Every structure is written in structure tokens, then in C-alpha cells.
């Protein structure tokens, strides 16, 4: 769409004699507390009538100083804190921390723990995506899918709660493995949950994918080009919806992904619908991966689930960068240790932070009504932006 | 369309929570030795412990012994992040998770549970679930088995005993 960039000329007087109505750009703040923004992201829009001419995401209303707090937490306490920035992908957040620490220690993780971690990471991905598969249609006016997606979420959350004790903040990773063994019979219950969720996924896709209104509001709206993706460091399902075929699980495998056949879901359109489709298809891909992990877990010989750790865990001096494919995109931890029991510095690269920055380019030229559709399709968690 | 609703009518119908569910922390006061590990390991320092030393009179010619007596043990659940590190680090099995979750209050100060209240939660602690068949034998079991072996094969199998120390 063509954006009018010329300055609005002020014409004095409104009345019979005036040639045209005086128009002036209007600044509209979306948020920090607005029902259609989840959390406290603030957007400062400049409007020319109904059309957005400038957009600026203003971040930081939920800044909790996570990176500074990391510096005064030991390597077990770190996990509590690190799983909270993106509260929809707690398991994946924990994972990055322990992978970084294990790499610095040169620690080998027991095979069962590796496969179980992979399984839980995929279940966490499904949980995350189901949230957006429910909330995004809600934002563009479709009420029903959220009830379906929450039913599926509940079923998977039960499985996660049974093994870890938590529904959202799992706190189940430890340096060297996992906190505890899964309870007897858990793998069967997990397999059943995966199967049932897969069986019912059609309810959401049938309801939404053929819906004319939904398609009209999302197709061709908010198109991101692969160049923009690369310039802004956008990652995850949003990047793949624009044809940027990059997924760390396949391109730089961690955990057990190198032994799995990771199907990377991509689209080329780069619009809101493509982003939604990527999410939907990714759920199926992740459920398949979860099944593959369960198959492998059943074949593995008995063994430990974690390593015995020293009373005081100190990480040798050095630094490393561990990045993982989180549900919302690339999540990286740059860990610098000076041999203490706490990190000297731990930089957090969160997916949502980069993903929302592209709104500056994405929103101008669109109508205010489309802003909601675009904003919702960026699939961000404000805690992940503000850290 | 014709399927039954999956909604649980919560206040009338209680949710069935798994035993590992992190609802509230219970204190088995009798096991606590005031070692302070939990309070020190807590990431946001929400455990308050006060104690004093008590000297026990000498028994049968020995020297007098001192021991720690717990005066106050409180957890501020308004601060607690429910990470479970305190339960994990407790070397004397004095802290446990219970799935109970209905302890909302109108006053935030009421969320600080003192030791009596924490002790009451002990009655709600469920037994732990059995581990996955592929799991390694828990170290408590191996320790007990080894102790039983040391006690002699005959002692372990005697009719009046059930093995283990």
C-alpha cells in the first residue's frame, strides 16, 4: 500500500469558504494497557486518518532486570529465574541455561535425560503454539477456537504437571540432566495425551482455516519480506512464514534432534495467515517429534536421569553462547564465567524482543483495524521482550 | 457438538492433582535440625528461621550436649516462587510439597505461614509416585539393601524381621 509521506499543510478555517478540511496527524498510543495487546507492550502510532503512517514499539514496561539478577544466582537458582521471561516456553528457557553450563563444564548428560528433555521441549512447543492458536483468532473476532485450544493445553499441561509438578514454570531441568525420574506409567499417559491432542487438532483448523472472515482479515495483511526478517533478526515461526528456512533443531542440532527427522514448517507468503498456518502445522510436526521421542525412550536401556553434582557447582572460567530454537524463535544465552558459583554475566537474547522491532516497518501503511491482526500474528510474550 | 463439556465445576468439584504438584510447602518440624540450608538456597529469601541452642544435661557420664531448637520457621508464600529448591536441598527430609492450593487470603501478611501451619500441611502430603521402570534404583533403596546385606543374609530373611535397618 502507498504511504503518504508528504507533510500535512494546515489550512486555516473550517467553513463554507475553506477549500478542504484541515487534517492533522494524530498520535495514538496503543497500550501500555490495551485489551488487544497482551501484556504491557506500548505502540506509539502516528495516524493519518485511519491509516498508520508511523509506528514505534516502546518496550520496557515489564523490565525486571533479569540479566542483572542472573549475576547473583547460582546455577540452580538461575533456572527458576530464567524460565520466567517467556512464560509460555518455560521448559525451552531452562534448557538454554543448562546447555550452556553443561558445555562449559564439559559434562555429558545421560541418554535418557537427553531424550526426555527433547520430548518435554516439544510438548512445551505445542503448549505455546496452542495458546496463540486460540488467542489469535480471538483477537480478530473468532471466539470459539480458544476453548478448543485450551482443552488441548489442559491435557498436555496435566502431563507436564505430573512429571514436573508445575503447570507453567516447570523447573525440571538441572545441570547434568533432569530433576527427577518420570513417574511409572507417565510415558503411556504422555503418549495418550499426544494422540488425543493430534486427533482433536482438526477442530481448530476446520473451524478457522476455511473461515472466510478470518482469511479476509489475514491474507495479504502485514507481509514481511525475507530481507526484513534478516535485517531485524526475526526468527521462529514468523521468519519461516516468510520463507526464511531456518530452524536450529535441524541446522544446528542440540539435544537429540540430530537423530530425529525434524520437519521444518515454512510458508512463502509472509502474511498473517502464513504465520498462523506455520504455527498450526508446527503443532503437528512437534506432536510427531514427541511420539518419536517416546518411541526412543521406550527402547533405551535403564539408566540415570541426571548427574551427581558437587555441593558447590562452579563453572570454569570462560564463555559460551548457547542458542536454542524456542517456540517463539531463537533464544540465546551468552554465559561468561569467572570461575565463581554464579555467572559473571549472562546475556539473554530473547526471540520476542527482535520479533516486535520489525513492527516499525510492518505497521506503516496499514489501517488501524489491521494493526490488531498484525500485532496478534507476531506471536510475542511481553515478558520475553522486556526481560 | 454433542460431546459432553470438559469443564470442571471447580469449587464443587476438586481438581485431581498429581502428587508432585507444587501447591504448598509442608514442614515436618521433627526432622528439622536448623541447618539453614533451605533459607540460604532460597532464591528470594522467603524462609525465616529463628533458633536457639539448648544444652542437654550429661547422660551417664558423657559430656553435656548442645542442640539447636527451632523457634520460628516461616515461609512467606507471597514471595515464594514455587521453585522447590528448599525441598530439594533439605538433607533431613523436613520439607515436602503438597498439592493443596486453597490458601488465598485477604491480607498479604496472612500468606506468611508459621511453623504450626506448615506442620499442618504435612497431613496433606501424598506419598511419592513410583518411578519409571527404566529408572535407576533410588539411592535410598540401594543404601537400605546394602545395609541389609551387611547385617548378614540370615538376619535379613528371618521370620520376625523384614530386612533393612
Short mmCIF file of C-alpha atoms in Angstrom, two decimals:
data_model
loop_
_atom_site.label_atom_id
_atom_site.label_comp_id
_atom_site.label_asym_id
_atom_site.label_seq_id
_atom_site.Cartn_x
_atom_site.Cartn_y
_atom_site.Cartn_z
CA UNK A 1 0.00 0.00 0.00
CA UNK A 2 1.12 3.53 -0.77
CA UNK A 3 2.05 5.62 2.22
CA UNK A 4 1.51 9.32 2.08
CA UNK A 5 4.68 10.90 3.32
CA UNK A 6 4.06 14.50 2.48
CA UNK A 7 3.57 16.92 5.34
CA UNK A 8 0.01 17.87 6.01
CA UNK A 9 -0.49 21.53 5.20
CA UNK A 10 -2.50 23.34 7.77
CA UNK A 11 -5.32 25.32 6.28
CA UNK A 12 -6.92 27.87 8.47
CA UNK A 13 -10.64 27.92 8.97
CA UNK A 14 -13.33 25.39 8.50
CA UNK A 15 -16.48 26.56 6.89
CA UNK A 16 -18.11 27.35 3.65
CA UNK A 17 -15.07 29.20 2.38
CA UNK A 18 -12.48 26.56 3.24
CA UNK A 19 -11.27 24.52 0.32
CA UNK A 20 -10.63 21.37 2.31
CA UNK A 21 -10.91 20.15 5.86
CA UNK A 22 -7.86 20.67 7.98
CA UNK A 23 -6.28 17.36 8.75
CA UNK A 24 -3.55 16.76 11.18
CA UNK A 25 -1.64 13.63 12.05
CA UNK A 26 -2.85 12.07 15.24
CA UNK A 27 -0.68 10.25 17.71
CA UNK A 28 -2.38 7.22 19.13
CA UNK A 29 -0.99 5.18 21.93
CA UNK A 30 -1.82 1.52 21.92
CA UNK A 31 -1.16 0.34 25.42
CA UNK A 32 0.69 0.01 27.72
CA UNK A 33 -2.67 -1.28 28.90
CA UNK A 34 -4.92 -2.03 26.00
CA UNK A 35 -7.19 -5.01 25.77
CA UNK A 36 -5.86 -6.07 22.41
CA UNK A 37 -2.23 -6.04 23.45
CA UNK A 38 -1.27 -8.92 25.65
CA UNK A 39 0.77 -7.57 28.50
CA UNK A 40 2.26 -4.14 28.51
CA UNK A 41 3.69 -3.51 25.09
CA UNK A 42 3.15 0.09 24.07
CA UNK A 43 2.91 1.16 20.46
CA UNK A 44 3.07 4.81 19.53
CA UNK A 45 1.25 5.15 16.25
CA UNK A 46 1.03 8.21 14.08
CA UNK A 47 -2.21 8.12 12.20
CA UNK A 48 -3.22 9.84 9.03
CA UNK A 49 -6.94 9.27 9.24
CA UNK A 50 -7.39 5.53 9.63
CA UNK A 51 -4.01 4.76 8.19
CA UNK A 52 -0.87 4.26 10.20
CA UNK A 53 1.97 6.42 8.96
CA UNK A 54 4.50 5.71 11.68
CA UNK A 55 4.75 3.06 14.36
CA UNK A 56 7.15 2.74 17.22
CA UNK A 57 7.11 -0.11 19.69
CA UNK A 58 8.07 1.18 23.13
CA UNK A 59 9.35 -1.62 25.29
CA UNK A 60 10.41 -1.92 28.89
CA UNK A 61 7.25 -1.55 30.98
CA UNK A 62 7.78 -5.05 32.29
CA UNK A 63 11.53 -4.89 32.63
CA UNK A 64 12.53 -6.97 35.61
CA UNK A 65 16.29 -6.77 35.27
CA UNK A 66 16.60 -10.48 34.63
CA UNK A 67 20.13 -10.25 33.26
CA UNK A 68 21.37 -8.39 36.34
CA UNK A 69 19.62 -10.84 38.62
CA UNK A 70 21.27 -13.75 36.79
CA UNK A 71 24.58 -12.49 38.16
CA UNK A 72 23.60 -13.17 41.75
CA UNK A 73 22.05 -16.60 41.27
CA UNK A 74 23.86 -19.91 41.42
CA UNK A 75 23.35 -22.43 38.67
CA UNK A 76 20.29 -24.00 40.24
CA UNK A 77 18.65 -20.71 41.20
CA UNK A 78 19.30 -19.45 37.68
CA UNK A 79 16.80 -21.93 36.31
CA UNK A 80 13.98 -20.50 38.45
CA UNK A 81 14.63 -17.08 37.08
CA UNK A 82 15.49 -17.98 33.51
CA UNK A 83 12.32 -19.95 32.87
CA UNK A 84 10.19 -16.92 33.60
CA UNK A 85 10.96 -14.40 30.88
CA UNK A 86 8.84 -16.19 28.29
CA UNK A 87 6.21 -17.72 30.50
CA UNK A 88 4.78 -19.79 27.66
CA UNK A 89 8.01 -21.63 26.95
CA UNK A 90 9.45 -22.21 30.39
CA UNK A 91 10.98 -25.56 29.54
CA UNK A 92 12.79 -24.25 26.50
CA UNK A 93 14.11 -21.30 28.51
CA UNK A 94 15.51 -23.58 31.19
CA UNK A 95 17.09 -25.72 28.54
CA UNK A 96 19.32 -22.96 27.17
CA UNK A 97 20.77 -22.26 30.60
CA UNK A 98 21.63 -25.85 31.41
CA UNK A 99 23.01 -26.49 27.92
CA UNK A 100 25.36 -23.51 28.33
CA UNK A 101 26.51 -24.62 31.77
CA UNK A 102 26.96 -28.24 30.69
CA UNK A 103 29.04 -27.16 27.72
CA UNK A 104 31.29 -25.05 29.93
CA UNK A 105 31.71 -27.94 32.35
CA UNK A 106 32.23 -30.44 29.53
CA UNK A 107 29.53 -32.52 31.17
CA UNK A 108 27.94 -35.49 29.47
CA UNK A 109 24.21 -35.80 30.05
CA UNK A 110 22.70 -39.30 30.42
CA UNK A 111 20.96 -40.50 27.28
CA UNK A 112 17.56 -40.91 28.91
CA UNK A 113 17.70 -37.32 30.10
CA UNK A 114 18.56 -36.12 26.61
CA UNK A 115 15.57 -37.85 25.07
CA UNK A 116 13.23 -36.87 27.83
CA UNK A 117 14.35 -33.26 27.52
CA UNK A 118 13.70 -33.36 23.80
CA UNK A 119 10.25 -34.79 24.43
CA UNK A 120 9.37 -32.16 27.03
CA UNK A 121 10.73 -29.37 24.85
CA UNK A 122 8.42 -30.45 22.04
CA UNK A 123 5.43 -30.74 24.35
CA UNK A 124 6.23 -27.25 25.59
CA UNK A 125 6.32 -26.03 22.00
CA UNK A 126 2.88 -27.47 21.38
CA UNK A 127 1.59 -25.81 24.55
CA UNK A 128 2.98 -22.48 23.46
CA UNK A 129 1.60 -22.70 19.94
CA UNK A 130 -1.82 -23.79 21.17
CA UNK A 131 -2.02 -20.62 23.23
CA UNK A 132 -1.54 -18.47 20.14
CA UNK A 133 -3.74 -20.69 18.01
CA UNK A 134 -6.50 -19.84 20.45
CA UNK A 135 -5.74 -16.22 21.21
CA UNK A 136 -5.04 -15.04 17.68
CA UNK A 137 -8.47 -15.92 16.28
CA UNK A 138 -9.91 -14.31 19.41
CA UNK A 139 -8.16 -11.07 18.55
CA UNK A 140 -9.64 -10.99 15.09
CA UNK A 141 -13.10 -11.85 16.39
CA UNK A 142 -13.38 -15.64 16.42
CA UNK A 143 -14.41 -16.66 19.90
CA UNK A 144 -14.57 -20.43 19.72
CA UNK A 145 -11.05 -21.72 18.94
CA UNK A 146 -9.64 -20.62 22.29
CA UNK A 147 -11.93 -23.03 24.09
CA UNK A 148 -10.72 -25.88 21.91
CA UNK A 149 -7.08 -24.93 22.21
CA UNK A 150 -7.36 -24.63 25.97
CA UNK A 151 -8.83 -28.08 26.22
CA UNK A 152 -5.77 -29.43 24.41
CA UNK A 153 -3.48 -27.28 26.52
CA UNK A 154 -5.07 -28.61 29.68
CA UNK A 155 -4.49 -32.18 28.60
CA UNK A 156 -0.82 -31.58 27.88
CA UNK A 157 -0.39 -29.45 30.97
CA UNK A 158 -1.59 -32.37 33.06
CA UNK A 159 1.17 -34.49 31.60
CA UNK A 160 3.72 -31.78 32.27
CA UNK A 161 2.41 -31.24 35.78
CA UNK A 162 2.56 -34.89 36.60
CA UNK A 163 6.23 -35.14 35.71
CA UNK A 164 7.47 -31.76 36.91
CA UNK A 165 4.95 -30.57 39.50
CA UNK A 166 4.40 -27.29 37.70
CA UNK A 167 1.89 -26.24 35.09
CA UNK A 168 3.79 -23.31 33.69
CA UNK A 169 7.13 -22.89 35.45
CA UNK A 170 8.31 -26.45 35.24
CA UNK A 171 11.65 -26.05 36.99
CA UNK A 172 12.51 -29.52 35.80
CA UNK A 173 15.91 -29.07 34.18
CA UNK A 174 19.03 -29.38 36.24
CA UNK A 175 22.63 -29.06 35.22
CA UNK A 176 23.51 -32.60 34.17
CA UNK A 177 20.01 -33.84 33.44
CA UNK A 178 16.54 -33.56 34.85
CA UNK A 179 15.30 -33.14 38.39
CA UNK A 180 13.55 -36.46 38.78
CA UNK A 181 12.59 -39.68 37.10
CA UNK A 182 9.24 -39.68 35.37
CA UNK A 183 6.60 -41.45 37.45
CA UNK A 184 5.71 -45.03 36.50
CA UNK A 185 3.22 -45.08 33.65
CA UNK A 186 3.87 -41.46 32.75
CA UNK A 187 5.16 -42.27 29.26
CA UNK A 188 1.92 -44.09 28.46
CA UNK A 189 -0.14 -41.18 29.66
CA UNK A 190 2.03 -38.80 27.66
CA UNK A 191 1.59 -40.91 24.54
CA UNK A 192 -2.16 -40.99 25.02
CA UNK A 193 -2.29 -37.21 25.50
CA UNK A 194 -0.24 -36.66 22.35
CA UNK A 195 -2.53 -38.94 20.38
CA UNK A 196 -5.70 -37.33 21.64
CA UNK A 197 -4.46 -33.81 21.02
CA UNK A 198 -3.47 -34.78 17.50
CA UNK A 199 -6.88 -36.31 16.94
CA UNK A 200 -8.67 -33.16 18.00
CA UNK A 201 -6.45 -30.61 16.26
CA UNK A 202 -8.77 -30.79 13.29
CA UNK A 203 -11.44 -28.99 15.29
CA UNK A 204 -9.35 -25.83 15.38
CA UNK A 205 -8.09 -25.99 11.82
CA UNK A 206 -11.50 -26.86 10.34
CA UNK A 207 -13.08 -24.00 12.19
CA UNK A 208 -10.53 -21.39 11.25
CA UNK A 209 -8.76 -22.28 8.04
CA UNK A 210 -11.90 -22.33 5.95
CA UNK A 211 -13.40 -19.27 7.60
CA UNK A 212 -13.94 -16.50 5.06
CA UNK A 213 -13.79 -13.68 7.57
CA UNK A 214 -10.61 -14.96 9.13
CA UNK A 215 -8.97 -15.34 5.72
CA UNK A 216 -10.10 -11.91 4.61
CA UNK A 217 -8.60 -10.32 7.67
CA UNK A 218 -5.27 -12.14 7.45
CA UNK A 219 -4.47 -12.98 3.83
CA UNK A 220 -2.14 -10.42 2.32
CA UNK A 221 -2.14 -8.38 5.51
CA UNK A 222 1.15 -7.48 7.17
CA UNK A 223 3.52 -9.01 4.66
CA UNK A 224 7.09 -9.40 5.88
CA UNK A 225 9.82 -9.85 3.32
CA UNK A 226 12.76 -12.21 3.88
CA UNK A 227 15.04 -9.14 3.73
CA UNK A 228 13.21 -7.51 6.61
CA UNK A 229 13.40 -10.76 8.54
CA UNK A 230 17.16 -10.85 8.15
CA UNK A 231 17.64 -7.17 8.89
CA UNK A 232 15.75 -7.31 12.15
CA UNK A 233 16.87 -10.76 13.26
CA UNK A 234 13.33 -12.06 13.28
CA UNK A 235 13.24 -15.78 13.99
CA UNK A 236 10.95 -18.68 14.70
CA UNK A 237 7.60 -19.35 13.03
CA UNK A 238 7.32 -15.71 11.92
CA UNK A 239 10.56 -15.92 9.97
CA UNK A 240 9.65 -19.29 8.49
CA UNK A 241 6.30 -17.92 7.34
CA UNK A 242 8.23 -15.54 5.09
CA UNK A 243 10.24 -18.34 3.58
CA UNK A 244 13.33 -17.98 5.74
CA UNK A 245 14.04 -21.67 6.14
CA UNK A 246 16.00 -21.65 9.37
CA UNK A 247 15.46 -23.87 12.34
CA UNK A 248 18.19 -24.57 14.87
CA UNK A 249 16.79 -28.01 15.57
CA UNK A 250 17.76 -29.01 12.05
CA UNK A 251 20.54 -26.55 11.22
CA UNK A 252 22.50 -26.72 14.45
CA UNK A 253 21.02 -29.67 16.31
CA UNK A 254 21.17 -29.78 20.07
CA UNK A 255 19.70 -32.42 22.42
CA UNK A 256 18.63 -35.43 20.37
CA UNK A 257 17.42 -33.51 17.34
CA UNK A 258 20.26 -34.75 15.14
CA UNK A 259 18.78 -38.25 15.39
CA UNK A 260 15.27 -37.08 14.67
CA UNK A 261 13.71 -36.20 11.40
CA UNK A 262 12.80 -32.59 12.12
CA UNK A 263 10.23 -31.30 9.69
CA UNK A 264 10.66 -27.55 9.34
CA UNK A 265 7.37 -25.87 8.52
CA UNK A 266 7.69 -22.97 6.12
CA UNK A 267 5.46 -20.74 4.04
CA UNK A 268 6.37 -18.15 1.46
CA UNK A 269 3.57 -15.60 1.69
CA UNK A 270 4.87 -13.90 4.83
CA UNK A 271 1.44 -12.53 5.77
CA UNK A 272 -0.65 -13.01 8.90
CA UNK A 273 -2.32 -16.14 7.55
CA UNK A 274 1.02 -17.72 6.67
CA UNK A 275 2.28 -17.08 10.18
CA UNK A 276 -0.83 -18.69 11.63
CA UNK A 277 -0.51 -21.66 9.27
CA UNK A 278 3.11 -22.13 10.31
CA UNK A 279 2.03 -22.35 13.93
CA UNK A 280 -0.74 -24.78 13.18
CA UNK A 281 1.42 -27.05 11.08
CA UNK A 282 4.24 -26.86 13.58
CA UNK A 283 1.95 -28.33 16.23
CA UNK A 284 1.55 -31.44 14.09
CA UNK A 285 5.28 -31.61 13.43
CA UNK A 286 6.02 -31.28 17.14
CA UNK A 287 3.47 -33.93 18.10
CA UNK A 288 5.18 -36.30 15.66
CA UNK A 289 8.55 -35.48 17.21
CA UNK A 290 7.10 -36.13 20.66
CA UNK A 291 5.93 -39.55 19.52
CA UNK A 292 9.35 -40.31 18.06
CA UNK A 293 10.95 -39.35 21.38
CA UNK A 294 8.55 -41.59 23.28
CA UNK A 295 9.43 -44.47 20.95
CA UNK A 296 13.11 -43.98 21.62
CA UNK A 297 12.61 -43.61 25.35
CA UNK A 298 10.87 -46.98 25.42
CA UNK A 299 13.88 -48.64 23.74
CA UNK A 300 16.57 -47.04 25.88
CA UNK A 301 18.28 -49.23 28.47
CA UNK A 302 17.69 -48.35 32.12
CA UNK A 303 19.97 -45.65 33.36
CA UNK A 304 20.23 -42.48 35.36
CA UNK A 305 18.34 -39.31 34.56
CA UNK A 306 20.90 -36.87 35.92
CA UNK A 307 24.48 -36.47 37.02
CA UNK A 308 25.56 -36.22 40.60
CA UNK A 309 26.67 -32.67 41.16
CA UNK A 310 29.20 -31.32 43.64
CA UNK A 311 27.77 -29.43 46.63
CA UNK A 312 29.00 -26.16 45.21
CA UNK A 313 28.85 -26.03 41.46
CA UNK A 314 31.42 -23.72 39.94
CA UNK A 315 31.72 -23.20 36.22
CA UNK A 316 35.29 -22.86 34.90
CA UNK A 317 36.41 -19.52 33.58
CA UNK A 318 35.39 -18.86 30.02
CA UNK A 319 32.41 -18.02 27.94
CA UNK A 320 29.93 -19.71 25.66
CA UNK A 321 26.83 -18.93 23.70
CA UNK A 322 24.05 -21.49 23.77
CA UNK A 323 21.12 -20.90 21.50
CA UNK A 324 18.02 -22.99 21.14
CA UNK A 325 15.01 -22.98 18.90
CA UNK A 326 12.40 -21.79 21.36
CA UNK A 327 8.74 -21.94 20.37
CA UNK A 328 8.78 -18.23 19.51
CA UNK A 329 12.20 -18.15 17.87
CA UNK A 330 15.86 -18.13 18.72
CA UNK A 331 16.62 -17.89 22.39
CA UNK A 332 20.26 -17.46 23.29
CA UNK A 333 22.24 -17.23 26.48
CA UNK A 334 25.74 -15.78 26.40
CA UNK A 335 27.29 -17.07 29.57
CA UNK A 336 30.52 -15.57 30.90
CA UNK A 337 32.00 -17.24 33.93
CA UNK A 338 34.97 -16.24 36.04
CA UNK A 339 35.04 -19.50 37.90
CA UNK A 340 32.52 -18.43 40.53
CA UNK A 341 29.37 -20.23 41.52
CA UNK A 342 27.35 -17.53 39.81
CA UNK A 343 27.77 -16.31 36.25
CA UNK A 344 29.79 -13.14 35.84
CA UNK A 345 27.40 -12.11 33.10
CA UNK A 346 24.61 -13.86 31.31
CA UNK A 347 23.23 -12.07 28.31
CA UNK A 348 19.81 -13.11 27.18
CA UNK A 349 18.82 -12.95 23.54
CA UNK A 350 15.09 -13.42 23.51
CA UNK A 351 13.00 -14.13 20.46
CA UNK A 352 10.15 -11.71 21.07
CA UNK A 353 12.42 -8.70 21.52
CA UNK A 354 13.72 -8.94 17.98
CA UNK A 355 10.39 -10.03 16.58
CA UNK A 356 8.46 -6.96 17.73
CA UNK A 357 11.06 -4.48 16.50
CA UNK A 358 10.04 -5.20 12.93
CA UNK A 359 6.64 -3.65 13.69
CA UNK A 360 8.24 -0.27 12.92
CA UNK A 361 8.42 -1.35 9.30
CA UNK A 362 5.47 -3.63 9.22
CA UNK A 363 2.72 -1.38 10.50
CA UNK A 364 3.05 1.84 8.45
CA UNK A 365 0.65 1.87 5.54
CA UNK A 366 -1.86 -0.39 7.23
CA UNK A 367 -5.21 0.51 8.67
CA UNK A 368 -5.77 0.61 12.43
CA UNK A 369 -8.10 -2.35 12.16
CA UNK A 370 -5.36 -4.41 10.53
CA UNK A 371 -2.96 -3.42 13.27
CA UNK A 372 -4.75 -5.83 15.59
CA UNK A 373 -4.42 -8.67 13.10
CA UNK A 374 -0.74 -7.91 12.54
CA UNK A 375 0.13 -7.41 16.18
CA UNK A 376 -1.52 -10.68 17.14
CA UNK A 377 0.30 -12.54 14.40
CA UNK A 378 3.71 -11.51 15.73
CA UNK A 379 3.26 -14.12 18.50
CA UNK A 380 5.19 -12.44 21.27
CA UNK A 381 5.23 -12.65 25.03
CA UNK A 382 5.84 -9.29 26.69
CA UNK A 383 7.99 -10.81 29.41
CA UNK A 384 10.22 -12.12 26.64
CA UNK A 385 10.52 -8.62 25.17
CA UNK A 386 11.22 -6.74 28.37
CA UNK A 387 13.22 -9.41 30.20
CA UNK B 1 -21.36 -30.50 19.35
CA UNK B 2 -22.85 -33.47 21.10
CA UNK B 3 -19.87 -34.19 23.29
CA UNK B 4 -20.06 -33.54 26.99
CA UNK B 5 -18.39 -30.45 28.35
CA UNK B 6 -14.91 -30.89 29.75
CA UNK B 7 -15.33 -28.04 32.21
CA UNK B 8 -14.69 -28.96 35.83
CA UNK B 9 -17.07 -27.22 38.21
CA UNK B 10 -14.20 -26.17 40.42
CA UNK B 11 -15.44 -25.15 43.86
CA UNK B 12 -17.92 -28.04 43.85
CA UNK B 13 -15.58 -30.49 42.15
CA UNK B 14 -11.98 -30.53 43.34
CA UNK B 15 -9.29 -30.97 40.69
CA UNK B 16 -7.35 -34.22 40.90
CA UNK B 17 -3.78 -33.04 41.10
CA UNK B 18 -0.73 -35.26 40.67
CA UNK B 19 1.35 -35.95 43.79
CA UNK B 20 4.25 -33.86 42.50
CA UNK B 21 2.06 -30.81 42.11
CA UNK B 22 3.70 -27.83 43.77
CA UNK B 23 0.87 -26.37 45.80
CA UNK B 24 2.20 -25.58 49.24
CA UNK B 25 5.31 -26.45 51.23
CA UNK B 26 4.85 -28.54 54.34
CA UNK B 27 7.30 -28.71 57.23
CA UNK B 28 7.95 -31.82 59.26
CA UNK B 29 9.25 -29.89 62.23
CA UNK B 30 10.53 -33.01 63.99
CA UNK B 31 13.06 -33.58 61.21
CA UNK B 32 14.39 -30.05 61.06
CA UNK B 33 17.86 -29.55 62.52
CA UNK B 34 18.03 -25.81 61.84
CA UNK B 35 20.85 -26.27 59.36
CA UNK B 36 19.54 -23.23 57.45
CA UNK B 37 20.31 -24.74 54.05
CA UNK B 38 16.80 -24.07 52.77
CA UNK B 39 16.85 -20.44 53.87
CA UNK B 40 20.24 -19.88 52.27
CA UNK B 41 19.43 -21.61 48.99
CA UNK B 42 16.07 -19.91 48.54
CA UNK B 43 16.40 -17.59 45.52
CA UNK B 44 14.25 -14.88 47.05
CA UNK B 45 14.86 -15.49 50.75
CA UNK B 46 11.29 -16.08 51.74
CA UNK B 47 12.12 -18.57 54.53
CA UNK B 48 12.55 -17.14 58.02
CA UNK B 49 14.24 -19.28 60.67
CA UNK B 50 14.98 -18.41 64.29
CA UNK B 51 16.54 -20.83 66.71
CA UNK B 52 18.45 -21.05 69.94
CA UNK B 53 20.90 -23.53 71.37
CA UNK B 54 19.94 -25.73 74.23
CA UNK B 55 22.33 -27.66 76.43
CA UNK B 56 21.19 -31.10 77.41
CA UNK B 57 22.48 -32.39 80.76
CA UNK B 58 25.11 -35.10 80.57
CA UNK B 59 23.72 -38.59 80.34
CA UNK B 60 25.52 -41.44 82.09
CA UNK B 61 28.93 -39.83 82.46
CA UNK B 62 29.15 -38.24 78.99
CA UNK B 63 29.67 -34.56 78.40
CA UNK B 64 26.72 -32.22 78.08
CA UNK B 65 25.41 -31.91 74.54
CA UNK B 66 24.06 -28.86 72.79
CA UNK B 67 21.40 -28.98 70.17
CA UNK B 68 19.53 -26.49 68.05
CA UNK B 69 15.95 -25.75 68.91
CA UNK B 70 13.68 -24.30 66.26
CA UNK B 71 11.83 -21.21 67.48
CA UNK B 72 10.41 -19.94 64.27
CA UNK B 73 10.11 -21.41 60.82
CA UNK B 74 8.01 -19.40 58.40
CA UNK B 75 7.59 -19.31 54.65
CA UNK B 76 6.25 -16.17 53.03
CA UNK B 77 4.14 -17.53 50.20
CA UNK B 78 3.64 -14.01 48.91
CA UNK B 79 7.31 -14.08 47.92
CA UNK B 80 7.76 -17.77 47.21
CA UNK B 81 8.38 -18.59 43.55
CA UNK B 82 7.43 -22.24 43.99
CA UNK B 83 10.73 -23.47 42.59
CA UNK B 84 11.14 -26.24 45.15
CA UNK B 85 14.84 -25.68 45.79
CA UNK B 86 14.28 -25.70 49.57
CA UNK B 87 12.55 -29.08 49.38
CA UNK B 88 15.35 -30.37 47.15
CA UNK B 89 18.25 -29.22 49.33
CA UNK B 90 16.83 -30.27 52.70
CA UNK B 91 19.20 -33.06 53.79
CA UNK B 92 16.94 -34.28 56.59
CA UNK B 93 13.61 -34.63 54.79
CA UNK B 94 11.89 -31.90 56.73
CA UNK B 95 10.27 -30.12 53.77
CA UNK B 96 7.73 -31.60 51.38
CA UNK B 97 5.47 -30.46 48.61
CA UNK B 98 1.73 -30.81 48.97
CA UNK B 99 -0.71 -30.25 46.11
CA UNK B 100 -3.02 -28.16 48.35
CA UNK B 101 -3.55 -24.75 46.84
CA UNK B 102 -6.53 -23.18 48.58
CA UNK B 103 -4.90 -20.74 50.95
CA UNK B 104 -5.66 -17.37 49.41
CA UNK B 105 -6.02 -14.57 51.95
CA UNK B 106 -7.44 -11.07 52.07
CA UNK B 107 -4.36 -9.77 53.84
CA UNK B 108 -0.94 -10.37 52.32
CA UNK B 109 0.62 -10.80 55.77
CA UNK B 110 -1.53 -13.88 56.26
CA UNK B 111 0.38 -15.59 53.44
CA UNK B 112 3.35 -15.99 55.76
CA UNK B 113 2.74 -19.42 57.18
CA UNK B 114 4.35 -20.03 60.56
CA UNK B 115 5.63 -23.44 61.60
CA UNK B 116 2.36 -24.65 63.10
CA UNK B 117 0.53 -24.01 59.88
CA UNK B 118 3.37 -25.51 57.84
CA UNK B 119 3.25 -28.56 60.09
CA UNK B 120 -0.48 -28.91 59.46
CA UNK B 121 0.15 -29.14 55.71
CA UNK B 122 2.12 -32.32 56.38
CA UNK B 123 -1.14 -34.24 56.66
CA UNK B 124 -1.88 -33.40 53.05
CA UNK B 125 1.45 -34.60 51.63
CA UNK B 126 0.81 -37.53 49.28
CA UNK B 127 3.18 -40.49 49.02
CA UNK B 128 5.58 -40.14 46.09
CA UNK B 129 4.74 -41.93 42.87
CA UNK B 130 6.71 -45.00 41.86
CA UNK B 131 9.44 -44.29 39.31
CA UNK B 132 9.54 -45.30 35.68
CA UNK B 133 10.61 -48.95 35.19
CA UNK B 134 13.69 -47.81 33.24
CA UNK B 135 14.82 -45.66 36.15
CA UNK B 136 17.84 -46.41 38.26
CA UNK B 137 17.01 -47.74 41.70
CA UNK B 138 16.67 -44.77 44.06
CA UNK B 139 19.69 -44.34 46.28
CA UNK B 140 17.57 -44.81 49.42
CA UNK B 141 16.72 -48.32 48.23
CA UNK B 142 20.31 -49.25 47.34
CA UNK B 143 21.52 -47.91 50.66
CA UNK B 144 18.92 -49.95 52.52
CA UNK B 145 19.71 -53.07 50.54
CA UNK B 146 23.41 -52.74 51.19
CA UNK B 147 22.74 -52.27 54.88
CA UNK B 148 20.58 -55.38 54.89
CA UNK B 149 23.37 -57.35 53.26
CA UNK B 150 25.86 -56.13 55.81
CA UNK B 151 23.55 -57.19 58.61
CA UNK B 152 24.00 -60.73 57.34
CA UNK B 153 21.95 -62.85 54.99
CA UNK B 154 20.38 -64.80 57.84
CA UNK B 155 19.21 -61.73 59.70
CA UNK B 156 17.54 -60.31 56.64
CA UNK B 157 15.46 -63.41 55.96
CA UNK B 158 14.46 -64.24 59.49
CA UNK B 159 10.70 -64.61 60.02
CA UNK B 160 10.46 -61.90 62.67
CA UNK B 161 12.34 -59.27 60.67
CA UNK B 162 11.54 -57.51 57.49
CA UNK B 163 15.09 -56.65 56.43
CA UNK B 164 16.86 -53.33 56.38
CA UNK B 165 17.86 -51.24 59.35
#
